[in-house]
Amino acid sequence: SLTNFENRYVGKSGAVIWLEWTSIYHPEKELVFAIAKDVSKRKESEKKVLAEFEKYRSLAAHFKTSMEEDRRFLAAELHEEMAQLASIIKMNIDWVSRREQGLSTESRNLLAHAISIADLLIQAIRRITFSIGSTMLGHVGLRATLDWQCREFAQLNGLPCTFVSSLPDDFSTSSFELDFLRITQEALTSVMLNTELRQVGLALDEIGTTVYLTIQAEYKIIINRELFTNSLTRIRERASSINASCEIIQDNPEITLIRIMVSK
């Protein structure tokens, strides 16, 4: 049979020489006929490409870590500072509205409007916090974090959002947990802002050595198709960054199914 292989030699000058061999055995003559090609330059080029790849992968990991730190800080500031301040403003306005009896009808209307604006501000802060970060992942794991994300989404939108998982509670694969969380947040935020929703479902499963994240959104219409499509593109890119397979199925005009598959 024909055999192809590569090996390396050290020349008289001390330089390493790579040879690529093609050989065939002639059993009747008990001979091996072989031809070698010098591929040292190609090997050197491959080495340089690999070094560049490792450098950019290291930079990408650094930028991802830096971005996650910024997101955690911003989410904490929104939740701990701005949301609380907005709540205090709402309580103070409500106190004035209930205690001050001599206010004119116009003043009471303005106070009622201010309370409704404060409610909208609190809801907006909650939506932004939901879309940019969760500090739970490092404490309770992926399964519990996605379950919380689903319940928070349902509360924000007043719509059903179910979560099922066949993974154990203590499941942990740090290499892609954060990316699964960010993909889920991207998908949920996109359908929340760009569609007229009916319901959403999340599933996290393990089959063999592959972990599956499935997101299914059912909606009446897509309000902003361009932004919705851009979001799906970002999901594909995020999946690609962890060497995961990504399927986005839209056979039904009112259903989008996203499935991410990655080997452990």
GROMACS .gro file of C-alpha atoms in nm:
model
  264
    1SER     CA    1   0.000   0.000   0.000
    2LEU     CA    2   0.103   0.358  -0.059
    3THR     CA    3   0.233   0.529   0.254
    4ASN     CA    4   0.271   0.903   0.315
    5PHE     CA    5   0.455   1.039   0.615
    6GLU     CA    6   0.682   1.320   0.731
    7ASN     CA    7   0.997   1.317   0.940
    8ARG     CA    8   1.283   1.548   1.019
    9TYR     CA    9   1.659   1.531   0.995
   10VAL     CA   10   1.949   1.735   1.121
   11GLY     CA   11   2.177   1.854   0.840
   12LYS     CA   12   2.554   1.897   0.858
   13SER     CA   13   2.504   2.265   0.941
   14GLY     CA   14   2.278   2.175   1.235
   15ALA     CA   15   1.964   2.299   1.062
   16VAL     CA   16   1.647   2.090   1.083
   17ILE     CA   17   1.523   1.960   0.748
   18TRP     CA   18   1.167   1.830   0.708
   19LEU     CA   19   1.102   1.567   0.440
   20GLU     CA   20   0.763   1.454   0.316
   21TRP     CA   21   0.776   1.096   0.192
   22THR     CA   22   0.569   0.897  -0.054
   23SER     CA   23   0.663   0.528  -0.054
   24ILE     CA   24   0.541   0.199  -0.194
   25TYR     CA   25   0.650  -0.154  -0.109
   26HIS     CA   26   0.726  -0.412  -0.383
   27PRO     CA   27   0.682  -0.747  -0.206
   28GLU     CA   28   0.814  -0.957  -0.495
   29LYS     CA   29   1.147  -0.772  -0.483
   30GLU     CA   30   1.132  -0.695  -0.112
   31LEU     CA   31   1.208  -0.334  -0.192
   32VAL     CA   32   1.059  -0.003  -0.081
   33PHE     CA   33   1.055   0.267  -0.345
   34ALA     CA   34   1.035   0.612  -0.185
   35ILE     CA   35   1.044   0.973  -0.299
   36ALA     CA   36   1.106   1.259  -0.056
   37LYS     CA   37   1.021   1.626  -0.092
   38ASP     CA   38   1.187   1.899   0.114
   39VAL     CA   39   0.902   2.079   0.297
   40SER     CA   40   1.115   2.272   0.545
   41LYS     CA   41   0.994   2.612   0.421
   42ARG     CA   42   0.631   2.504   0.448
   43LYS     CA   43   0.691   2.376   0.800
   44GLU     CA   44   0.853   2.705   0.895
   45SER     CA   45   0.553   2.894   0.755
   46GLU     CA   46   0.315   2.667   0.947
   47LYS     CA   47   0.513   2.734   1.263
   48LYS     CA   48   0.485   3.110   1.212
   49VAL     CA   49   0.111   3.085   1.142
   50LEU     CA   50   0.063   2.876   1.457
   51ALA     CA   51   0.260   3.129   1.661
   52GLU     CA   52   0.044   3.413   1.524
   53PHE     CA   53  -0.270   3.212   1.597
   54GLU     CA   54  -0.163   3.154   1.957
   55LYS     CA   55  -0.084   3.523   1.997
   56TYR     CA   56  -0.424   3.633   1.869
   57ARG     CA   57  -0.602   3.364   2.071
   58SER     CA   58  -0.427   3.493   2.382
   59LEU     CA   59  -0.529   3.849   2.295
   60ALA     CA   60  -0.889   3.740   2.234
   61ALA     CA   61  -0.896   3.566   2.573
   62HIS     CA   62  -0.755   3.879   2.736
   63PHE     CA   63  -1.015   4.104   2.573
   64LYS     CA   64  -1.296   3.863   2.665
   65THR     CA   65  -1.183   3.861   3.029
   66SER     CA   66  -1.154   4.239   3.031
   67MET     CA   67  -1.500   4.281   2.878
   68GLU     CA   68  -1.652   4.042   3.131
   69GLU     CA   69  -1.501   4.239   3.417
   70ASP     CA   70  -1.644   4.561   3.272
   71ARG     CA   71  -1.986   4.398   3.231
   72ARG     CA   72  -1.988   4.270   3.587
   73PHE     CA   73  -1.893   4.615   3.717
   74LEU     CA   74  -2.159   4.789   3.508
   75ALA     CA   75  -2.428   4.536   3.604
   76ALA     CA   76  -2.342   4.576   3.972
   77GLU     CA   77  -2.349   4.955   3.947
   78LEU     CA   78  -2.685   4.950   3.770
   79HIS     CA   79  -2.837   4.706   4.018
   80GLU     CA   80  -2.685   4.833   4.341
   81GLU     CA   81  -2.674   5.204   4.270
   82MET     CA   82  -2.908   5.327   3.996
   83ALA     CA   83  -3.197   5.088   4.066
   84GLN     CA   84  -3.191   5.172   4.436
   85LEU     CA   85  -3.174   5.545   4.370
   86ALA     CA   86  -3.467   5.521   4.130
   87SER     CA   87  -3.663   5.324   4.393
   88ILE     CA   88  -3.594   5.591   4.655
   89ILE     CA   89  -3.712   5.863   4.417
   90LYS     CA   90  -4.032   5.669   4.354
   91MET     CA   91  -4.095   5.620   4.729
   92ASN     CA   92  -4.036   5.989   4.803
   93ILE     CA   93  -4.273   6.101   4.527
   94ASP     CA   94  -4.533   5.852   4.647
   95TRP     CA   95  -4.495   5.979   5.006
   96VAL     CA   96  -4.549   6.340   4.896
   97SER     CA   97  -4.850   6.240   4.688
   98ARG     CA   98  -5.018   6.058   4.981
   99ARG     CA   99  -4.927   6.295   5.267
  100GLU     CA  100  -4.970   6.639   5.113
  101GLN     CA  101  -5.342   6.699   5.108
  102GLY     CA  102  -5.338   7.055   4.970
  103LEU     CA  103  -5.189   6.972   4.630
  104SER     CA  104  -5.370   7.088   4.320
  105THR     CA  105  -5.509   6.840   4.069
  106GLU     CA  106  -5.237   6.939   3.822
  107SER     CA  107  -4.966   6.877   4.084
  108ARG     CA  108  -5.111   6.535   4.170
  109ASN     CA  109  -5.122   6.444   3.802
  110LEU     CA  110  -4.756   6.542   3.765
  111LEU     CA  111  -4.662   6.336   4.070
  112ALA     CA  112  -4.853   6.037   3.935
  113HIS     CA  113  -4.672   6.080   3.603
  114ALA     CA  114  -4.338   6.100   3.786
  115ILE     CA  115  -4.414   5.773   3.967
  116SER     CA  116  -4.495   5.600   3.638
  117ILE     CA  117  -4.170   5.735   3.487
  118ALA     CA  118  -3.978   5.604   3.790
  119ASP     CA  119  -4.139   5.262   3.735
  120LEU     CA  120  -4.033   5.269   3.369
  121LEU     CA  121  -3.680   5.368   3.474
  122ILE     CA  122  -3.658   5.078   3.720
  123GLN     CA  123  -3.785   4.835   3.454
  124ALA     CA  124  -3.533   4.972   3.200
  125ILE     CA  125  -3.249   4.926   3.450
  126ARG     CA  126  -3.363   4.569   3.516
  127ARG     CA  127  -3.375   4.493   3.143
  128ILE     CA  128  -3.026   4.637   3.086
  129THR     CA  129  -2.887   4.451   3.387
  130PHE     CA  130  -3.050   4.131   3.260
  131SER     CA  131  -2.896   4.172   2.914
  132ILE     CA  132  -2.538   4.253   3.014
  133GLY     CA  133  -2.446   4.038   3.305
  134SER     CA  134  -2.501   3.795   3.586
  135THR     CA  135  -2.264   3.744   3.876
  136MET     CA  136  -2.434   3.415   3.966
  137LEU     CA  137  -2.240   3.190   3.729
  138GLY     CA  138  -1.927   3.161   3.941
  139HIS     CA  139  -2.131   3.091   4.255
  140VAL     CA  140  -2.413   2.855   4.153
  141GLY     CA  141  -2.312   2.717   3.813
  142LEU     CA  142  -2.460   2.722   3.464
  143ARG     CA  143  -2.778   2.524   3.528
  144ALA     CA  144  -2.899   2.740   3.819
  145THR     CA  145  -2.797   3.061   3.639
  146LEU     CA  146  -2.995   2.976   3.325
  147ASP     CA  147  -3.292   2.879   3.541
  148TRP     CA  148  -3.277   3.220   3.710
  149GLN     CA  149  -3.238   3.393   3.371
  150CYS     CA  150  -3.552   3.219   3.250
  151ARG     CA  151  -3.756   3.317   3.556
  152GLU     CA  152  -3.632   3.677   3.541
  153PHE     CA  153  -3.720   3.694   3.172
  154ALA     CA  154  -4.071   3.567   3.244
  155GLN     CA  155  -4.116   3.828   3.519
  156LEU     CA  156  -3.988   4.113   3.300
  157ASN     CA  157  -4.215   4.025   3.009
  158GLY     CA  158  -4.514   3.863   3.177
  159LEU     CA  159  -4.482   3.566   2.941
  160PRO     CA  160  -4.408   3.194   2.986
  161CYS     CA  161  -4.037   3.103   2.980
  162THR     CA  162  -3.962   2.741   3.065
  163PHE     CA  163  -3.626   2.585   3.146
  164VAL     CA  164  -3.545   2.213   3.147
  165SER     CA  165  -3.211   2.040   3.193
  166SER     CA  166  -3.084   1.684   3.210
  167LEU     CA  167  -2.750   1.797   3.354
  168PRO     CA  168  -2.667   1.742   3.722
  169ASP     CA  169  -2.681   2.041   3.956
  170ASP     CA  170  -2.304   2.034   4.008
  171PHE     CA  171  -2.225   2.022   3.633
  172SER     CA  172  -1.929   2.244   3.554
  173THR     CA  173  -1.731   2.299   3.234
  174SER     CA  174  -1.572   2.639   3.271
  175SER     CA  175  -1.441   2.642   2.913
  176PHE     CA  176  -1.780   2.730   2.765
  177GLU     CA  177  -2.020   2.804   3.054
  178LEU     CA  178  -1.975   3.181   3.021
  179ASP     CA  179  -2.029   3.166   2.644
  180PHE     CA  180  -2.350   2.963   2.690
  181LEU     CA  181  -2.473   3.228   2.932
  182ARG     CA  182  -2.390   3.515   2.696
  183ILE     CA  183  -2.553   3.337   2.400
  184THR     CA  184  -2.866   3.287   2.610
  185GLN     CA  185  -2.869   3.653   2.716
  186GLU     CA  186  -2.819   3.766   2.356
  187ALA     CA  187  -3.106   3.548   2.233
  188LEU     CA  188  -3.348   3.641   2.512
  189THR     CA  189  -3.273   4.013   2.486
  190SER     CA  190  -3.316   4.005   2.109
  191VAL     CA  191  -3.654   3.831   2.116
  192MET     CA  192  -3.763   4.054   2.406
  193LEU     CA  193  -3.686   4.376   2.219
  194ASN     CA  194  -3.746   4.283   1.855
  195THR     CA  195  -4.049   4.052   1.851
  196GLU     CA  196  -4.406   4.035   1.973
  197LEU     CA  197  -4.357   3.726   2.187
  198ARG     CA  198  -4.582   3.434   2.282
  199GLN     CA  199  -4.342   3.216   2.481
  200VAL     CA  200  -3.978   3.106   2.514
  201GLY     CA  201  -3.817   2.776   2.614
  202LEU     CA  202  -3.461   2.688   2.718
  203ALA     CA  203  -3.306   2.342   2.739
  204LEU     CA  204  -2.963   2.226   2.853
  205ASP     CA  205  -2.875   1.862   2.780
  206GLU     CA  206  -2.581   1.625   2.755
  207ILE     CA  207  -2.568   1.341   2.504
  208GLY     CA  208  -2.247   1.141   2.509
  209THR     CA  209  -1.961   1.390   2.518
  210THR     CA  210  -2.165   1.674   2.365
  211VAL     CA  211  -2.351   1.946   2.556
  212TYR     CA  212  -2.654   2.103   2.387
  213LEU     CA  213  -2.804   2.445   2.455
  214THR     CA  214  -3.142   2.490   2.288
  215ILE     CA  215  -3.343   2.814   2.277
  216GLN     CA  216  -3.685   2.823   2.114
  217ALA     CA  217  -3.884   3.144   2.075
  218GLU     CA  218  -4.245   3.158   1.958
  219TYR     CA  219  -4.378   3.497   1.851
  220LYS     CA  220  -4.656   3.663   1.656
  221ILE     CA  221  -4.435   3.890   1.445
  222ILE     CA  222  -4.076   4.014   1.425
  223ILE     CA  223  -4.092   4.389   1.490
  224ASN     CA  224  -3.736   4.473   1.383
  225ARG     CA  225  -3.605   4.202   1.151
  226GLU     CA  226  -3.268   4.368   1.085
  227LEU     CA  227  -3.174   4.390   1.455
  228PHE     CA  228  -3.307   4.038   1.511
  229THR     CA  229  -3.091   3.905   1.226
  230ASN     CA  230  -2.785   4.092   1.356
  231SER     CA  231  -2.836   3.928   1.693
  232LEU     CA  232  -2.844   3.582   1.534
  233THR     CA  233  -2.516   3.665   1.358
  234ARG     CA  234  -2.355   3.756   1.691
  235ILE     CA  235  -2.475   3.424   1.835
  236ARG     CA  236  -2.312   3.235   1.546
  237GLU     CA  237  -1.987   3.426   1.599
  238ARG     CA  238  -1.988   3.358   1.972
  239ALA     CA  239  -2.045   2.988   1.911
  240SER     CA  240  -1.764   2.982   1.655
  241SER     CA  241  -1.525   3.139   1.908
  242ILE     CA  242  -1.552   2.826   2.127
  243ASN     CA  243  -1.550   2.581   1.831
  244ALA     CA  244  -1.916   2.501   1.886
  245SER     CA  245  -2.167   2.408   1.617
  246CYS     CA  246  -2.460   2.644   1.578
  247GLU     CA  247  -2.795   2.565   1.414
  248ILE     CA  248  -3.055   2.837   1.366
  249ILE     CA  249  -3.381   2.697   1.230
  250GLN     CA  250  -3.660   2.925   1.107
  251ASP     CA  251  -3.876   2.687   0.904
  252ASN     CA  252  -4.185   2.826   1.073
  253PRO     CA  253  -4.226   3.207   1.028
  254GLU     CA  254  -4.338   3.234   1.392
  255ILE     CA  255  -4.071   3.015   1.556
  256THR     CA  256  -3.693   3.051   1.580
  257LEU     CA  257  -3.492   2.760   1.721
  258ILE     CA  258  -3.128   2.806   1.818
  259ARG     CA  259  -2.917   2.500   1.905
  260ILE     CA  260  -2.555   2.522   2.021
  261MET     CA  261  -2.350   2.200   2.038
  262VAL     CA  262  -2.004   2.175   2.194
  263SER     CA  263  -1.786   1.882   2.297
  264LYS     CA  264  -1.667   1.873   2.655
   0.00000   0.00000   0.00000
